[in-house]
PDB file of C-alpha atoms in Angstrom:
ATOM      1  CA  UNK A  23       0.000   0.000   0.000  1.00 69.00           C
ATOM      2  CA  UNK A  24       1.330   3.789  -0.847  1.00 87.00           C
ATOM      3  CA  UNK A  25       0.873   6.965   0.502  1.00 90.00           C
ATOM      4  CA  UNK A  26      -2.613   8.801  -0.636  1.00 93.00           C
ATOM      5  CA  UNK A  27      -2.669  12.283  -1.384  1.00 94.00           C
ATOM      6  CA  UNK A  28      -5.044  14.187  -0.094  1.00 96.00           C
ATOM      7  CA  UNK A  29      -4.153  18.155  -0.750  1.00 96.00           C
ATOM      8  CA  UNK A  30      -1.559  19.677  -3.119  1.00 97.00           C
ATOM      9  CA  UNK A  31      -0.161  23.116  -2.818  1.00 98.00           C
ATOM     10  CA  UNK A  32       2.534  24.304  -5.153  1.00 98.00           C
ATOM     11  CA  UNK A  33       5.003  26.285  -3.041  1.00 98.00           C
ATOM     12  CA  UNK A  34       7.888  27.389  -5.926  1.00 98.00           C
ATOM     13  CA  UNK A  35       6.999  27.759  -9.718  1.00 98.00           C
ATOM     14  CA  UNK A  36      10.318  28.256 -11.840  1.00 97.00           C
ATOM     15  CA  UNK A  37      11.831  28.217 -15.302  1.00 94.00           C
ATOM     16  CA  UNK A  38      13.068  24.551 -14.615  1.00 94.00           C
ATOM     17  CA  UNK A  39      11.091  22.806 -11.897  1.00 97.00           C
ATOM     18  CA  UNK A  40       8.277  23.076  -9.407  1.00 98.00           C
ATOM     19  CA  UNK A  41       7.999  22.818  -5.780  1.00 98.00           C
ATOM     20  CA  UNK A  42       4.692  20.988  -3.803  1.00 98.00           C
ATOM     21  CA  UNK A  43       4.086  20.554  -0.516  1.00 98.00           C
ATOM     22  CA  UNK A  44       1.782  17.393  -0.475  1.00 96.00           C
ATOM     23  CA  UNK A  45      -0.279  16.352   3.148  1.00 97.00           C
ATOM     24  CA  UNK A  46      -1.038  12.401   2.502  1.00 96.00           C
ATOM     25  CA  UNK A  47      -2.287   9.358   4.186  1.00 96.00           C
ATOM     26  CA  UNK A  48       0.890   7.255   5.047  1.00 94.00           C
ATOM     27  CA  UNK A  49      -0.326   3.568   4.820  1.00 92.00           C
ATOM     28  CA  UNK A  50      -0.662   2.886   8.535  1.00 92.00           C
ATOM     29  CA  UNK A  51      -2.621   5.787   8.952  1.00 90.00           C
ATOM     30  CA  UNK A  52      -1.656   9.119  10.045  1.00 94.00           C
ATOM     31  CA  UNK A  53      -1.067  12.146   7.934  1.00 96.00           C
ATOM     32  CA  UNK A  54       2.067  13.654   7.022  1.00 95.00           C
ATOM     33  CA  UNK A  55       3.800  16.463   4.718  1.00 97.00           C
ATOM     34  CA  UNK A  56       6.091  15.196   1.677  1.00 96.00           C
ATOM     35  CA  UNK A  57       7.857  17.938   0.058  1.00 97.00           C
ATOM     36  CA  UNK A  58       8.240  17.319  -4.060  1.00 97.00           C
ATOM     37  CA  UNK A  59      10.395  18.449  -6.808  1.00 98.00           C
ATOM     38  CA  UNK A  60       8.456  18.257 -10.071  1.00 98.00           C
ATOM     39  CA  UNK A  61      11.490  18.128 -12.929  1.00 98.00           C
ATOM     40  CA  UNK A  62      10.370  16.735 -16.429  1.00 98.00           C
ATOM     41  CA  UNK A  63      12.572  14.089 -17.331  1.00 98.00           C
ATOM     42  CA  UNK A  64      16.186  14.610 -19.210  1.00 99.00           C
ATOM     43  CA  UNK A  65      18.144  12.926 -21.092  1.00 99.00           C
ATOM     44  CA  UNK A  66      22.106  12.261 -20.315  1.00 99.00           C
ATOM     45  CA  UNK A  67      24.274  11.520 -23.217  1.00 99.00           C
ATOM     46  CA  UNK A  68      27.535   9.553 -23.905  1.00 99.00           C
ATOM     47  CA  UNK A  69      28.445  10.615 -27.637  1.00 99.00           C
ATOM     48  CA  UNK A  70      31.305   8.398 -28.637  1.00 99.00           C
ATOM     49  CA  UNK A  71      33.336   9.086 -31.812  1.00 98.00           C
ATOM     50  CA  UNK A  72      34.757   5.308 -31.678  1.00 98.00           C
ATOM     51  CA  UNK A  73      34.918   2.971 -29.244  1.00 98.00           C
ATOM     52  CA  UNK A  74      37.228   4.039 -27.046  1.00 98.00           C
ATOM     53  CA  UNK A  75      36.503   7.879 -26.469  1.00 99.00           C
ATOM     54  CA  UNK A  76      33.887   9.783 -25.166  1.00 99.00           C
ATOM     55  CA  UNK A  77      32.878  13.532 -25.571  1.00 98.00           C
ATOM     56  CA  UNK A  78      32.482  15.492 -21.872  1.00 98.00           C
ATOM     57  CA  UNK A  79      31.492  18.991 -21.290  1.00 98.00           C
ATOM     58  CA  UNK A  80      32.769  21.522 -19.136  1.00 97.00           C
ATOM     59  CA  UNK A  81      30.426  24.026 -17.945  1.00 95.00           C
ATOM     60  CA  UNK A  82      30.065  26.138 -14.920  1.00 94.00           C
ATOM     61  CA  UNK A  83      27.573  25.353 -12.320  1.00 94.00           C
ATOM     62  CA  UNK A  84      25.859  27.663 -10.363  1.00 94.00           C
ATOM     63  CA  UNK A  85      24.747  25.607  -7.208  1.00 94.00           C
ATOM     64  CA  UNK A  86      28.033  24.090  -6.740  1.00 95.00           C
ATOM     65  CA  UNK A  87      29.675  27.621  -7.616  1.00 96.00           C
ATOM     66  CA  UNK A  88      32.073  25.960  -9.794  1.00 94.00           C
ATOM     67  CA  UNK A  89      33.316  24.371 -13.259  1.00 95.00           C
ATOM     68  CA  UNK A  90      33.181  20.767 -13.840  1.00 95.00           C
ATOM     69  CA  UNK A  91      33.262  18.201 -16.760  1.00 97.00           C
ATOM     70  CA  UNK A  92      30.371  15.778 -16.985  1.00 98.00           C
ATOM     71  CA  UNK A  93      28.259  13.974 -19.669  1.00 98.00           C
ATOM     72  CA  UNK A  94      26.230  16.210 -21.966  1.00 98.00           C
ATOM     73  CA  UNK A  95      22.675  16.324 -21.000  1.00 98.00           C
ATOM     74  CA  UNK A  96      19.590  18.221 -20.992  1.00 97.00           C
ATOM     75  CA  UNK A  97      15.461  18.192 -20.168  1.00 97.00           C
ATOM     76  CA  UNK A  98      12.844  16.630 -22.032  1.00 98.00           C
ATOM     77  CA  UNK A  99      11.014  19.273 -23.543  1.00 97.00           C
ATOM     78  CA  UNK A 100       7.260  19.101 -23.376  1.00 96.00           C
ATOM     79  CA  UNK A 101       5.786  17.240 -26.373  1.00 97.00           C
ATOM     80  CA  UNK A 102       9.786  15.648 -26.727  1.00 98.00           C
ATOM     81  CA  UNK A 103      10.382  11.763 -26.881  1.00 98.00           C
ATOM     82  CA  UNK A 104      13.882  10.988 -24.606  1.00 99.00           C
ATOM     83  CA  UNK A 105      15.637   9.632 -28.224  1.00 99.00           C
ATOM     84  CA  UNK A 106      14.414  13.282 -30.298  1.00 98.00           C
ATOM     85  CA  UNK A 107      15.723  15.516 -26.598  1.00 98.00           C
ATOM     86  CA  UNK A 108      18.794  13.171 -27.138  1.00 99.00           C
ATOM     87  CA  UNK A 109      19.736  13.867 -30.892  1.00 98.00           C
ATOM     88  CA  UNK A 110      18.790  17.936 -29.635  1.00 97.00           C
ATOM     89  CA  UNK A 111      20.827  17.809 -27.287  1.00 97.00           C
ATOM     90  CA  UNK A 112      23.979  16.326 -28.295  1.00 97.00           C
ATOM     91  CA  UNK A 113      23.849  18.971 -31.589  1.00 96.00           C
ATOM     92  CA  UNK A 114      23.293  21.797 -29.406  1.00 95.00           C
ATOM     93  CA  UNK A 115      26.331  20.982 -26.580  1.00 95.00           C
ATOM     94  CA  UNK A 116      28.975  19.132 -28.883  1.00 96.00           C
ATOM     95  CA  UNK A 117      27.803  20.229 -31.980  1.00 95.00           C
ATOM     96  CA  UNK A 118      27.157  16.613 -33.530  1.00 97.00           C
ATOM     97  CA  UNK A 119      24.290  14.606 -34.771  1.00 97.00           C
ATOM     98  CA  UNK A 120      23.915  10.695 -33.999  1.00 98.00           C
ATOM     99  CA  UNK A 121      23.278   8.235 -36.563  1.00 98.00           C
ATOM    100  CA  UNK A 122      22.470   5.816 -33.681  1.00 99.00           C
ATOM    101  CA  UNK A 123      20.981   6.109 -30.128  1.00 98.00           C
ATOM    102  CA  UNK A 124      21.012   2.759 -27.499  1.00 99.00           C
ATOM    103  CA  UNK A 125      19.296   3.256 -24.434  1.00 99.00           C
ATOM    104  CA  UNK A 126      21.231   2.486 -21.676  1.00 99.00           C
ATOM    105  CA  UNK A 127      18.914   2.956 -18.695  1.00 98.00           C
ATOM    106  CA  UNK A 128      16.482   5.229 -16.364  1.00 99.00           C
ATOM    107  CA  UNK A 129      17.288   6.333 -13.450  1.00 99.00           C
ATOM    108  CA  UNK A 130      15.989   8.324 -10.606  1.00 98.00           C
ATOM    109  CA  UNK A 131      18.697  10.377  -9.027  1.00 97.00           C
ATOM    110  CA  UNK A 132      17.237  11.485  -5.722  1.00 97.00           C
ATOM    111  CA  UNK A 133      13.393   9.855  -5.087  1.00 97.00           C
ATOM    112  CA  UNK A 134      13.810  10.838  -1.424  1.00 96.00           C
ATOM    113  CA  UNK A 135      11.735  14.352  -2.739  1.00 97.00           C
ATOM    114  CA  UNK A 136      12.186  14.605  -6.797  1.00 98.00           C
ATOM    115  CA  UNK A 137      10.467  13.246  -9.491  1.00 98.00           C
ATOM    116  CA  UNK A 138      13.036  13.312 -12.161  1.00 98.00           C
ATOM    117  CA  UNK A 139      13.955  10.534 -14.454  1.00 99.00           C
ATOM    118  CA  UNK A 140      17.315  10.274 -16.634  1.00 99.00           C
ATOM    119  CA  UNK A 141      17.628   8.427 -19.571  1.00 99.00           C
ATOM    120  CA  UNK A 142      21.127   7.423 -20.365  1.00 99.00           C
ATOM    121  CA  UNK A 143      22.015   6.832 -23.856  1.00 99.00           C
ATOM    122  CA  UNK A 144      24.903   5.601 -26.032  1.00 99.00           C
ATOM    123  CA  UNK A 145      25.409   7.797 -29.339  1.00 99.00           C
ATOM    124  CA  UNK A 146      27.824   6.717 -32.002  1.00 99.00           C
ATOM    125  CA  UNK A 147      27.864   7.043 -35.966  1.00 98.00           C
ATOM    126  CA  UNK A 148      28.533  10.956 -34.830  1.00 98.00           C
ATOM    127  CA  UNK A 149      28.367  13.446 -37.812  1.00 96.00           C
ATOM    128  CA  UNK A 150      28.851  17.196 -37.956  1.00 93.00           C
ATOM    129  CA  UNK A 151      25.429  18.568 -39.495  1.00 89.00           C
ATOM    130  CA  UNK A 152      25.301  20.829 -42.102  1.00 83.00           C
ATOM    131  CA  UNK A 153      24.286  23.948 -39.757  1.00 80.00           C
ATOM    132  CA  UNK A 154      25.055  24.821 -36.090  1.00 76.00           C
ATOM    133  CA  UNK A 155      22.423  24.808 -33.335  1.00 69.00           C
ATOM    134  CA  UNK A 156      22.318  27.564 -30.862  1.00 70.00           C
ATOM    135  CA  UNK A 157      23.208  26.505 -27.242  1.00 64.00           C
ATOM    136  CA  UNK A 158      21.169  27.521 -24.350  1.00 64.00           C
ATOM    137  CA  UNK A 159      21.783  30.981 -23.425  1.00 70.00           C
ATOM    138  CA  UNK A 160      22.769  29.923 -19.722  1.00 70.00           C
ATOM    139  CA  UNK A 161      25.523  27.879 -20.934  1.00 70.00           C
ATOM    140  CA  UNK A 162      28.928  28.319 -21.376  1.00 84.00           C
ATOM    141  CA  UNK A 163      30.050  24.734 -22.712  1.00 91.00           C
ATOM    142  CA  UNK A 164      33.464  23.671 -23.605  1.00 94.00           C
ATOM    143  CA  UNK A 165      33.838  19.973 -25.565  1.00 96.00           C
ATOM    144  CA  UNK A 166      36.960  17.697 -25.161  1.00 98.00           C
ATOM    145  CA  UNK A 167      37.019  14.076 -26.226  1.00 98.00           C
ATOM    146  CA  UNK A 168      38.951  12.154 -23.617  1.00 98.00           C
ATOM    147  CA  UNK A 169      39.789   8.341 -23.688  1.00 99.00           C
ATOM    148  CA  UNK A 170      37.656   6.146 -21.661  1.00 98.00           C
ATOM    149  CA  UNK A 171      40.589   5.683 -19.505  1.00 98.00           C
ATOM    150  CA  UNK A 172      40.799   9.146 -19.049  1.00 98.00           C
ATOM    151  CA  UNK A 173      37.263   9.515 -18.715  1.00 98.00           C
ATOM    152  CA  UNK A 174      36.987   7.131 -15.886  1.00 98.00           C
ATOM    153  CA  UNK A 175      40.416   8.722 -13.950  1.00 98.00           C
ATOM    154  CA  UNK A 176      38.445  11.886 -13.814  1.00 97.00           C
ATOM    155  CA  UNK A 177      35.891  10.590 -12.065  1.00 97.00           C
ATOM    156  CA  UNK A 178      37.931   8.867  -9.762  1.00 96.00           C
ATOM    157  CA  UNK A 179      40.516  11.868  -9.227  1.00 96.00           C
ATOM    158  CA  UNK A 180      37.274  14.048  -8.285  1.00 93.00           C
ATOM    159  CA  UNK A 181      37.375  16.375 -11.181  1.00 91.00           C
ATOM    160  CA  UNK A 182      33.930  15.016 -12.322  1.00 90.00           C
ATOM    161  CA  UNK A 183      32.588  15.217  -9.414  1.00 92.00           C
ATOM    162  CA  UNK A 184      29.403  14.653 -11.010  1.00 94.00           C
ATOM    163  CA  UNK A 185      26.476  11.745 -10.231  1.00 97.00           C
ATOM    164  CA  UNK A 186      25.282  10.983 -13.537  1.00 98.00           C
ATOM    165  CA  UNK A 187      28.408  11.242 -15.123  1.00 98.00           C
ATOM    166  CA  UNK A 188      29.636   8.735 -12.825  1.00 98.00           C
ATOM    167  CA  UNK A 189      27.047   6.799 -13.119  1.00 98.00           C
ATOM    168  CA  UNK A 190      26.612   6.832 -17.031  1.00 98.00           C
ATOM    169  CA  UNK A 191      30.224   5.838 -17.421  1.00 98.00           C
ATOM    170  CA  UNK A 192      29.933   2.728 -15.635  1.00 98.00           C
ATOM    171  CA  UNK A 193      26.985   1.366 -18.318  1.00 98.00           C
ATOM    172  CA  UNK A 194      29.251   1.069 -21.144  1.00 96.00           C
TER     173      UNK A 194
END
């Protein structure tokens, strides 16, 4: 048996997710409040030119006041499938298309109080398109390709210090 809601309130509206304060019915009876982050899904990408290298990103990151490399990724846009927010994505931050997308996985990174879902994908057969997308205009990216080997030292060094990249590397 789950939880049952019985009121909503939306506490926070912003550009990128919303806040709720739910009061439910916990199964063995009393009431309680459950705080929720409402995130639409995203998508996190590992665009390989060949089988041994991987494109990261480097971008700065507000929250953790700081730069990092990680995995490209980016949100589902409403009306988006995962694979078409993939194939968006990876044009917009490394400035390639895929010829082929393999699901990897879906994970929830934090269902203690967020609803999010990330969709890991492989992308290979990577081609420059004829035209450039425009990037988001909160990002500042910078693309390397790094070895796998190189990849995964990152990660273990700490400079990735970055969940899904972390994560994504380990399903190849």
């Amino acid at each position: 048996m789950s939880e049952r809601t019985i009121s909503r309130d939306t506490v926070f509206e912003g550009r990128v997710f919303t806040v709720e304060s739910d009061r439910v019915r916990l199964p063995h009876g009393p009431e309680a409040v459950m705080d929720v982050i409402r995130h639409p899904a995203s998508v996190v990408l590992l665009p390989m030119p060949d089988p041994e290298h991987i494109f990261l990103v480097r971008q700065y990151r507000y929250a953790i006041d700081g730069w990092m490399w990680e995995l490209p990724a980016g949100s589902v846009d409403p009306g988006e499938t995962p694979e078409e927010a993939a194939t968006r994505e990876c044009h917009e931050e490394i400035g390639h298309i895929p010829a082929q997308l393999n699901r990897l996985g879906a994970f929830y990174p934090t269902p203690g109080y967020c609803d999010e879902l990330m969709v890991f994908f492989k992308l290979t057969g990577l081609r420059v398109p004829d035209h450039t997308a425009e990037p988001d205009e909160d990002e500042d990216i910078e693309t390397k390709v790094f070895s796998l080997a190189e990849a995964h030292q990152l990660v273990q060094s700490g400079g990735a210090p970055d969940m899904k990249t972390a994560l994504g590397l380990t399903l190849l």
